[in-house]
XYZ file of N, CA and C in Angstrom:
681
model
N 116.779 90.764 91.273
C 117.713 90.239 91.725
C 118.890 89.914 93.128
N 118.739 88.623 93.409
C 119.935 88.920 95.158
C 120.852 88.129 95.029
N 121.741 88.876 95.146
C 123.380 88.140 95.242
C 123.266 86.816 95.858
N 124.076 86.091 95.744
C 124.325 84.846 96.291
C 124.616 85.118 97.966
N 123.894 84.090 98.605
C 124.499 84.588 100.084
C 124.760 82.461 100.263
N 124.485 81.776 99.712
C 124.665 80.299 100.254
C 123.883 78.829 99.216
N 124.868 77.877 99.205
C 124.736 76.862 98.625
C 124.904 75.918 99.283
N 123.962 74.700 99.175
C 123.837 73.717 100.480
C 123.745 72.508 99.599
N 124.237 71.357 100.246
C 124.433 70.284 99.377
C 123.615 69.181 100.415
N 122.530 68.740 99.931
C 121.184 67.533 100.321
C 121.583 66.115 99.522
N 120.671 65.261 100.007
C 120.688 64.292 99.564
C 119.446 63.401 99.824
N 118.556 62.626 98.589
C 117.960 61.759 98.866
C 117.565 60.672 98.115
N 116.770 59.548 98.413
C 116.751 58.566 97.733
C 114.427 58.359 97.514
N 114.112 59.257 97.393
C 112.812 59.727 97.358
C 112.864 61.117 96.502
N 111.523 60.345 95.888
C 111.309 62.159 95.006
C 111.292 63.270 95.949
N 111.630 64.529 95.592
C 111.496 65.369 96.291
C 110.610 66.510 95.724
N 109.759 65.822 96.795
C 108.089 66.916 96.077
C 107.618 67.074 97.054
N 106.671 67.825 96.966
C 105.833 68.201 97.981
C 104.602 67.416 98.096
N 105.012 67.225 100.044
C 104.604 66.020 100.548
C 105.067 64.918 100.655
N 106.585 64.741 100.105
C 107.172 63.921 100.555
C 108.525 64.367 102.196
N 109.056 63.684 102.389
C 109.743 64.624 103.570
C 110.962 65.468 102.821
N 111.869 66.281 103.351
C 112.947 67.254 102.604
C 114.213 66.347 102.799
N 114.747 66.650 101.870
C 115.937 66.000 101.327
C 116.779 66.054 102.908
N 117.835 64.931 103.070
C 118.567 65.087 104.392
C 120.047 65.492 103.990
N 120.252 66.570 104.981
C 121.767 66.480 104.866
C 122.707 65.804 105.780
N 124.342 65.874 104.755
C 125.068 65.486 105.652
C 126.223 65.860 106.209
N 127.172 65.232 106.574
C 128.388 65.641 107.544
C 129.795 65.246 106.819
N 129.709 66.053 105.419
C 131.107 66.394 104.930
C 131.526 67.503 104.942
N 133.025 67.820 106.312
C 133.688 69.331 106.088
C 134.535 69.531 104.995
N 134.983 68.980 104.836
C 135.692 68.863 103.432
C 134.828 69.270 101.933
N 133.837 68.910 101.433
C 133.395 69.691 100.867
C 132.457 70.092 101.452
N 131.622 70.981 102.657
C 131.060 71.906 103.014
C 132.138 73.322 102.592
N 133.110 72.889 102.864
C 134.457 73.982 102.835
C 134.470 74.385 101.703
N 134.617 73.205 100.956
C 134.680 73.821 99.103
C 133.892 74.755 98.630
N 132.265 74.141 98.915
C 131.320 74.687 98.462
C 131.122 76.382 99.015
N 131.631 76.177 100.295
C 131.359 77.985 100.856
C 132.373 78.919 99.913
N 133.408 78.106 99.823
C 134.303 79.490 98.723
C 134.062 79.536 97.313
N 133.429 78.456 96.984
C 132.564 78.581 96.003
C 132.103 80.019 95.704
N 131.120 79.505 97.050
C 129.961 81.022 97.312
C 130.384 82.038 97.377
N 131.329 81.953 98.438
C 131.915 82.756 98.156
C 132.932 83.965 97.262
N 133.566 82.605 96.577
C 134.486 83.610 94.944
C 132.783 84.400 94.076
N 131.773 83.198 94.322
C 130.757 84.005 93.678
C 130.371 85.489 93.679
N 130.168 84.861 94.795
C 129.760 86.692 95.679
C 130.510 88.239 95.736
N 131.324 87.711 95.664
C 133.119 88.442 95.646
C 132.689 89.511 93.795
N 132.425 88.136 92.851
C 131.803 88.593 91.905
C 130.548 89.207 91.441
N 129.647 89.508 92.278
C 128.105 89.823 92.382
C 127.407 88.692 91.457
N 127.632 87.926 91.340
C 126.412 86.443 91.017
C 125.557 86.683 91.638
N 124.112 86.829 90.986
C 122.822 86.879 91.639
C 121.998 85.455 90.829
N 121.072 84.825 91.848
C 119.999 84.009 91.610
C 119.026 84.090 90.539
N 118.711 84.741 91.418
C 116.715 85.219 91.244
C 116.493 86.245 92.058
N 114.691 85.842 92.902
C 114.464 86.017 93.362
C 114.561 85.932 94.979
N 115.351 84.780 95.084
C 116.188 84.403 96.140
C 117.358 84.196 96.220
N 117.976 83.711 97.510
C 119.845 84.042 97.636
C 120.186 82.473 98.415
N 119.746 82.039 98.611
C 119.947 80.001 99.215
C 119.845 79.253 98.024
N 120.581 78.498 97.405
C 120.400 77.512 96.320
C 120.412 76.232 97.284
N 119.230 75.106 96.872
C 119.620 74.040 97.742
C 119.835 73.141 96.477
N 120.523 72.004 96.796
C 121.203 71.580 95.815
C 120.939 70.165 96.188
N 120.283 69.027 95.942
C 119.610 67.670 96.645
C 120.572 67.380 95.718
N 121.558 66.328 95.612
C 121.712 64.783 94.989
C 120.837 63.687 94.973
N 120.208 63.571 94.623
C 119.141 62.128 94.558
C 119.674 60.899 93.684
N 118.710 59.381 93.586
C 119.588 58.708 92.423
C 118.186 58.192 92.088
N 117.221 58.961 92.401
C 115.714 58.943 91.845
C 115.938 60.032 90.166
N 115.818 59.260 88.977
C 115.810 59.842 88.007
C 115.055 61.331 87.892
N 115.867 62.371 87.426
C 115.238 63.412 87.381
C 115.376 63.852 85.857
N 114.090 65.031 85.095
C 114.186 65.229 83.921
C 114.935 66.432 83.974
N 115.934 66.055 82.477
C 117.082 66.611 81.911
C 118.206 66.678 83.262
N 118.092 65.600 83.881
C 118.995 65.128 84.956
C 119.205 66.574 85.841
N 119.290 67.565 85.905
C 119.126 68.670 86.896
C 117.592 69.380 86.621
N 117.173 69.742 87.357
C 115.707 69.979 87.190
C 115.636 70.962 88.849
N 114.482 71.852 88.575
C 113.663 72.833 89.795
C 113.144 71.597 90.452
N 112.717 71.170 92.223
C 112.429 70.003 92.472
C 111.033 70.611 92.270
N 110.084 69.644 92.698
C 108.364 70.300 92.677
C 107.815 69.919 93.866
N 108.368 70.711 94.582
C 107.962 71.368 96.173
C 107.673 72.951 95.716
N 105.999 73.065 96.261
C 105.783 74.678 96.388
C 106.762 75.274 97.191
N 107.209 76.900 96.493
C 107.398 77.634 97.043
C 107.276 78.231 98.469
N 108.185 78.054 99.721
C 108.127 77.974 101.111
C 107.662 79.763 101.326
N 106.658 80.167 101.763
C 105.759 81.714 101.949
C 106.510 81.631 102.771
N 107.113 80.791 104.121
C 107.235 81.677 104.980
C 109.637 81.867 104.932
N 109.631 81.427 104.069
C 110.745 81.060 103.665
C 111.065 80.893 102.455
N 110.988 82.425 101.764
C 111.124 82.147 100.327
C 112.094 82.984 99.824
N 113.275 82.469 101.048
C 114.267 83.406 99.794
C 115.369 81.391 99.731
N 115.165 80.610 99.457
C 115.705 79.837 98.778
C 114.826 78.463 98.137
N 115.446 78.133 97.405
C 115.093 77.120 96.042
C 116.111 75.523 96.413
N 114.841 74.729 95.722
C 115.638 73.309 95.981
C 115.740 72.636 94.311
N 116.963 72.052 94.252
C 117.045 71.707 92.482
C 117.344 70.448 93.112
N 116.648 69.698 92.331
C 117.482 68.209 92.148
C 118.268 67.548 91.278
N 119.449 67.526 91.272
C 120.129 66.615 90.571
C 120.398 64.967 90.465
N 120.888 64.321 89.037
C 120.582 62.950 89.595
C 122.072 62.816 89.796
N 122.192 61.702 90.308
C 123.540 60.768 90.367
C 123.109 59.428 90.910
N 124.413 58.933 90.301
C 124.740 57.459 90.096
C 124.841 57.018 91.641
N 124.228 55.501 92.029
C 124.677 55.496 93.028
C 126.174 54.941 93.089
N 126.821 54.852 92.551
C 127.956 55.000 93.477
C 128.804 56.536 94.356
N 128.176 57.439 93.310
C 128.679 58.835 93.622
C 127.638 58.821 94.878
N 126.834 58.861 94.941
C 125.775 58.808 96.601
C 126.444 58.179 97.617
N 127.213 56.930 96.790
C 127.816 55.978 98.298
C 129.523 57.202 99.024
N 129.625 58.050 97.550
C 130.951 58.812 98.281
C 130.314 59.904 99.464
N 129.493 60.842 99.129
C 129.449 61.930 99.365
C 130.049 61.997 101.160
N 130.313 60.926 101.376
C 130.490 61.137 102.863
C 132.440 61.365 102.775
N 132.585 61.407 101.597
C 134.493 61.211 101.360
C 134.936 62.660 100.360
N 136.267 62.731 100.954
C 136.708 63.893 99.492
C 136.463 63.603 98.377
N 136.392 62.563 97.864
C 136.043 61.226 96.696
C 135.118 62.596 96.014
N 134.538 62.906 97.127
C 133.367 63.364 95.591
C 133.068 64.893 95.463
N 134.615 65.653 95.850
C 134.002 67.183 95.974
C 134.298 67.546 94.642
N 135.129 66.708 93.850
C 135.261 67.437 91.797
C 133.581 67.171 91.610
N 132.926 65.910 92.136
C 131.896 65.799 91.257
C 130.831 66.242 91.416
N 130.515 66.835 92.915
C 129.669 68.139 92.858
C 130.216 69.134 93.206
N 131.171 69.560 92.892
C 131.584 70.917 91.811
C 131.028 71.209 90.848
N 131.322 70.087 90.325
C 130.536 69.968 88.949
C 129.377 70.132 88.693
N 128.262 69.446 89.092
C 126.567 69.431 89.493
C 126.544 70.703 89.569
N 126.681 71.466 90.359
C 127.120 73.042 90.992
C 127.033 73.813 89.449
N 128.085 73.734 88.910
C 128.856 74.458 88.173
C 127.260 74.350 87.076
N 126.396 73.089 86.982
C 126.182 72.732 85.795
C 124.990 73.322 85.683
N 124.713 73.102 87.066
C 123.006 73.788 87.861
C 122.986 75.294 87.572
N 123.561 76.455 87.865
C 124.688 77.522 87.886
C 123.932 77.914 86.446
N 125.182 77.580 85.843
C 125.289 77.620 83.932
C 124.046 77.413 83.712
N 122.963 76.490 83.625
C 122.107 75.742 83.314
C 120.855 77.013 83.336
N 121.062 77.234 84.761
C 119.645 78.459 85.560
C 120.065 79.599 85.431
N 121.263 79.949 85.648
C 121.152 81.164 86.387
C 122.533 81.697 85.735
N 122.804 81.437 84.496
C 123.918 82.461 83.467
C 123.314 83.800 83.082
N 123.470 84.626 82.382
C 123.402 85.470 81.825
C 123.890 86.213 81.509
N 123.864 87.279 80.685
C 124.508 88.393 79.773
C 125.624 88.791 80.636
N 124.954 89.409 81.386
C 126.273 89.955 82.645
C 127.173 88.958 83.589
N 126.567 87.344 83.564
C 127.677 86.833 84.654
C 127.225 85.291 83.708
N 128.471 85.049 83.369
C 128.039 83.951 81.702
C 128.206 82.814 82.010
N 128.580 81.825 81.874
C 128.702 80.459 81.856
C 130.265 80.415 81.892
N 130.987 81.334 81.544
C 132.677 80.932 81.920
C 133.345 81.782 82.987
N 132.487 82.813 83.081
C 132.338 83.432 85.013
C 132.317 82.612 85.763
N 131.184 81.699 85.750
C 130.722 80.602 86.349
C 131.752 79.515 86.901
N 132.424 79.420 85.336
C 133.700 78.352 85.480
C 134.580 79.260 86.139
N 135.317 80.187 85.704
C 136.381 80.396 86.322
C 136.441 80.807 87.676
N 135.207 81.214 88.508
C 134.595 81.217 89.470
C 134.978 79.991 90.813
N 134.034 78.777 90.290
C 134.511 77.720 91.064
C 135.637 77.017 90.943
N 136.376 77.359 89.610
C 137.328 76.680 89.750
C 138.568 76.985 90.775
N 138.334 78.816 90.457
C 139.103 79.076 91.490
C 139.241 78.993 93.009
N 138.061 78.657 92.835
C 137.820 78.040 94.800
C 138.327 76.301 94.861
N 138.534 76.062 94.010
C 138.523 74.216 94.495
C 140.324 74.257 93.811
N 141.051 75.132 92.795
C 142.262 75.014 92.555
C 143.203 76.011 93.678
N 142.702 76.474 94.492
C 142.954 77.691 95.478
C 143.107 77.090 96.606
N 141.808 76.702 97.166
C 141.245 75.794 98.339
C 141.729 76.947 99.539
N 142.196 76.866 100.518
C 142.709 77.702 101.457
C 142.795 78.867 101.249
N 144.013 78.713 100.559
C 145.047 79.836 100.316
C 143.786 81.261 98.933
N 142.143 80.831 98.802
C 141.579 81.825 98.318
C 141.160 82.987 98.940
N 140.925 83.748 98.003
C 140.314 85.044 99.126
C 139.555 85.764 98.591
N 138.765 86.302 99.273
C 137.939 86.854 99.097
C 137.593 88.056 99.680
N 137.038 89.459 98.504
C 137.466 91.156 99.074
C 136.461 91.182 100.444
N 136.605 91.507 101.186
C 135.363 91.811 102.186
C 134.844 92.885 102.436
N 136.127 93.471 102.739
C 135.723 95.366 103.143
C 137.016 96.471 102.789
N 136.543 97.221 102.323
C 137.871 98.537 101.318
C 137.527 99.181 102.370
N 138.772 100.108 102.543
C 138.572 101.849 102.878
C 139.922 102.840 102.050
N 138.956 103.936 101.775
C 139.952 104.072 100.786
C 140.395 105.405 101.597
N 141.876 105.960 101.754
C 141.602 107.358 102.492
C 142.532 108.403 101.768
N 142.806 109.736 101.658
C 143.559 110.360 100.538
C 145.010 109.646 100.056
N 145.605 109.077 101.320
C 146.973 108.905 100.830
C 146.808 107.070 100.727
N 145.929 106.302 101.093
C 146.183 105.329 100.693
C 144.881 103.720 100.665
N 144.604 103.060 100.544
C 143.649 101.611 100.555
C 144.690 100.911 101.653
N 143.065 100.430 102.521
C 143.139 99.026 103.051
C 142.098 98.257 102.864
N 142.196 97.045 102.622
C 141.819 95.842 102.236
C 141.198 94.742 103.000
N 140.610 94.476 103.583
C 140.345 92.857 104.500
C 139.731 91.645 102.803
N 140.318 90.668 103.627
C 139.877 89.530 102.075
C 139.504 88.432 103.132
N 138.823 87.178 102.971
C 139.033 86.453 103.684
C 139.053 84.890 103.080
N 140.101 84.272 103.726
C 140.054 83.001 103.341
C 139.287 82.009 104.345
N 139.105 80.654 103.663
C 138.055 80.291 104.634
C 139.246 78.508 104.598
N 139.362 78.033 105.685
C 140.151 77.111 106.025
C 139.499 75.740 106.247
N 139.806 74.607 105.908
C 139.611 73.231 106.414
C 138.332 72.992 107.487
N 139.239 73.837 108.377
C 138.128 73.718 109.858
C 137.434 74.355 109.697
N 137.005 75.047 108.950
C 134.985 76.306 108.710
C 135.584 77.269 109.516
N 136.951 78.354 110.005
C 137.299 79.036 110.293
C 137.692 79.803 109.168
N 137.424 81.423 109.234
C 137.852 82.323 108.565
C 138.919 83.031 108.850
N 139.975 83.404 108.307
C 141.756 83.160 108.172
C 141.649 85.201 107.689
N 141.438 86.478 107.761
C 141.212 86.984 107.054
C 142.923 88.044 107.804
N 142.760 88.906 105.965
C 144.533 89.232 105.828
C 144.103 90.477 104.820
N 145.237 91.309 105.787
C 144.649 92.529 105.411
C 145.856 93.085 104.986
N 145.675 93.769 103.465
C 146.544 95.074 102.623
C 146.056 96.055 102.408
N 147.419 96.488 102.735
C 147.634 98.397 102.423
C 148.586 98.822 101.430
N 147.876 99.239 100.891
C 148.926 100.368 99.298
C 148.494 101.548 99.713
N 149.541 102.236 98.942
C 149.697 103.704 98.934
C 148.771 103.583 96.679
N 148.823 104.945 96.776
C 147.968 105.288 95.645
C 148.678 105.134 94.105
N 149.826 104.536 94.248
C 150.355 104.315 93.037
C 150.317 102.640 93.384
N 149.976 102.029 93.941
C 149.504 100.372 94.026
C 151.033 100.131 95.233
N 151.561 100.457 95.559
C 152.648 100.152 96.251
C 152.168 99.534 97.321
N 152.741 97.728 97.844
C 152.331 97.221 98.780
C 152.894 98.119 100.017
N 152.197 98.689 101.524
C 152.793 98.731 102.271
C 152.501 97.717 103.769
N 151.567 97.375 103.454
C 151.317 96.143 104.986
C 150.402 94.910 104.167
N 150.852 94.184 104.875
C 150.174 92.954 104.960
C 150.241 92.712 105.780
N 149.214 91.951 106.728
C 148.824 91.335 108.105
C 148.359 90.003 108.206
N 148.335 88.827 108.195
C 147.466 88.247 108.717
C 146.590 88.262 110.267
N 145.031 88.470 109.833
C 144.122 88.599 111.270
C 144.183 87.591 112.039
N 143.438 87.648 113.192
C 143.025 86.518 113.519
C 141.986 85.420 113.381
N 142.486 84.132 113.588
C 141.000 83.469 112.996
C 140.263 83.527 113.771
N 138.814 83.102 112.877
C 137.775 83.741 113.710
C 136.389 82.594 113.129
N 134.935 82.506 113.890
C 134.904 81.297 113.455
C 133.334 82.921 112.840
N 133.028 83.866 113.422
C 132.495 85.082 113.270
C 133.371 86.371 112.296
N 132.147 86.821 111.835
C 132.874 88.005 111.017
C 133.097 89.081 112.018
N 132.240 89.253 113.474
C 131.550 90.150 114.007
C 133.094 91.002 114.227
N 134.157 90.854 114.116
C 135.240 91.095 114.737
C 135.785 92.169 113.892
N 135.404 92.448 112.511
C 135.577 92.736 111.462
C 134.475 93.826 110.857
N 134.067 94.627 111.594
C 133.172 96.150 111.233
C 132.926 96.959 110.374
N 134.162 97.680 111.440
C 134.876 98.842 110.743
C 136.405 99.172 110.522
N 136.768 99.866 109.288
C 137.726 100.524 108.958
C 137.897 101.499 109.196
N 139.547 101.894 109.645
C 139.125 103.164 110.171
C 141.121 103.623 109.399
N 140.904 104.294 108.473
C 142.476 104.374 107.626
C 143.050 106.246 108.350
N 144.534 106.007 108.547
C 145.164 107.117 108.219
C 146.770 106.930 107.763
N 147.580 107.781 107.518
C 148.305 107.888 106.290
C 149.590 107.161 106.916
N 148.966 106.696 108.971
C 150.303 106.145 110.036
C 149.369 104.691 110.239
N 148.163 104.673 110.277
C 147.849 103.336 110.846
C 146.160 102.993 110.192
N 146.408 101.691 110.856
C 145.079 101.182 110.322
C 144.154 100.480 111.093
N 143.197 100.542 112.056
C 142.177 100.398 112.864
C 141.170 99.465 112.559
N 140.997 98.291 112.866
C 139.851 97.456 112.557
C 138.698 97.417 113.698
N 137.831 98.008 113.728
C 136.948 98.172 115.228
C 135.773 97.155 114.881
N 135.223 96.265 116.419
C 134.370 95.230 115.626
C 132.684 95.943 115.730
N 132.220 95.077 115.574
C 130.419 95.320 115.362
C 129.907 95.634 116.368
N 129.220 96.436 116.776
C 128.536 96.887 117.409
C 127.284 96.149 118.365
N 127.753 95.090 119.195
C 126.462 94.611 119.662
C 126.783 93.826 120.826
N 126.372 93.178 121.904
C 126.207 93.139 122.909
C 127.366 92.368 123.145
N 127.650 91.080 122.398
C 128.382 90.133 122.515
C 130.243 90.920 122.538
N 130.228 92.072 121.699
C 131.484 92.286 121.317
C 131.694 93.983 122.011
N 131.034 94.036 122.908
C 130.859 95.494 123.628
C 132.377 95.873 124.405
N 132.700 94.542 125.004
C 134.393 94.979 125.524
C 135.369 94.800 124.847
N 135.485 94.599 123.321
C 136.282 93.974 122.499
C 137.287 94.453 121.855
N 138.594 94.857 122.573
C 139.366 96.155 122.146
C 139.330 96.343 120.196
N 139.722 97.325 119.832
C 140.002 97.251 118.498
C 141.577 96.499 117.718
N 141.596 96.374 116.739
C 143.196 95.775 116.059
C 143.970 96.630 115.092
N 144.866 97.636 115.460
C 145.642 98.280 115.003
C 146.869 98.312 114.932
N 147.079 98.509 113.660
C 148.548 98.035 113.108
C 148.782 99.890 112.217
N 150.404 99.682 112.728
C 151.402 100.335 112.046
C 151.513 100.409 110.451
N 151.476 101.624 109.611
C 151.635 100.984 108.049
C 153.045 102.126 108.445
N 153.948 101.273 107.690
C 155.336 101.547 107.742
C 156.071 102.846 106.667
């Protein structure tokens, strides 16, 4: 079982099957951000799909058996990590896909797809609902645990928030062993998480070192003094 990495939303007005053109993407930043938060919350809780980790949901005006079904496409042997699922939508919803008004409806389709095909005894339909609800209700303030470091006297966690500008806004928190909050700090907004590679923790300070790569070899670590 592969922990989920991504959900992408597509659309089409022709049957999504082998031999036909692939469904089209579309630009709706608010929807994309909402879907990204849903994935983050599902991933944080260990939700898995099957033998793939990218779910592509195609919203289509074509008739679909059971309203939502696996697409009639052969598995891509070169890219086995994704699958298409087709969901029938009304023409009115299809026409709204570039607007904010579609977000709740599309989230409901995501929820139904996951509950119908991927819920298990280990991850129930109710847990799926709770993850999606939290992502929608909290929006930009929703957090996902990203990295954690425990030392002898304290614990540090980096949480991720995902903003409507498609940037991450990490949050650092440090507790003692009695769960008293010692430090809370907003970290710099970023398009990439490479700056948050490793947490080093002592009783006096917490240091966040970037990942080791050619683009960040001159980047300085972030250091915060623990009161």
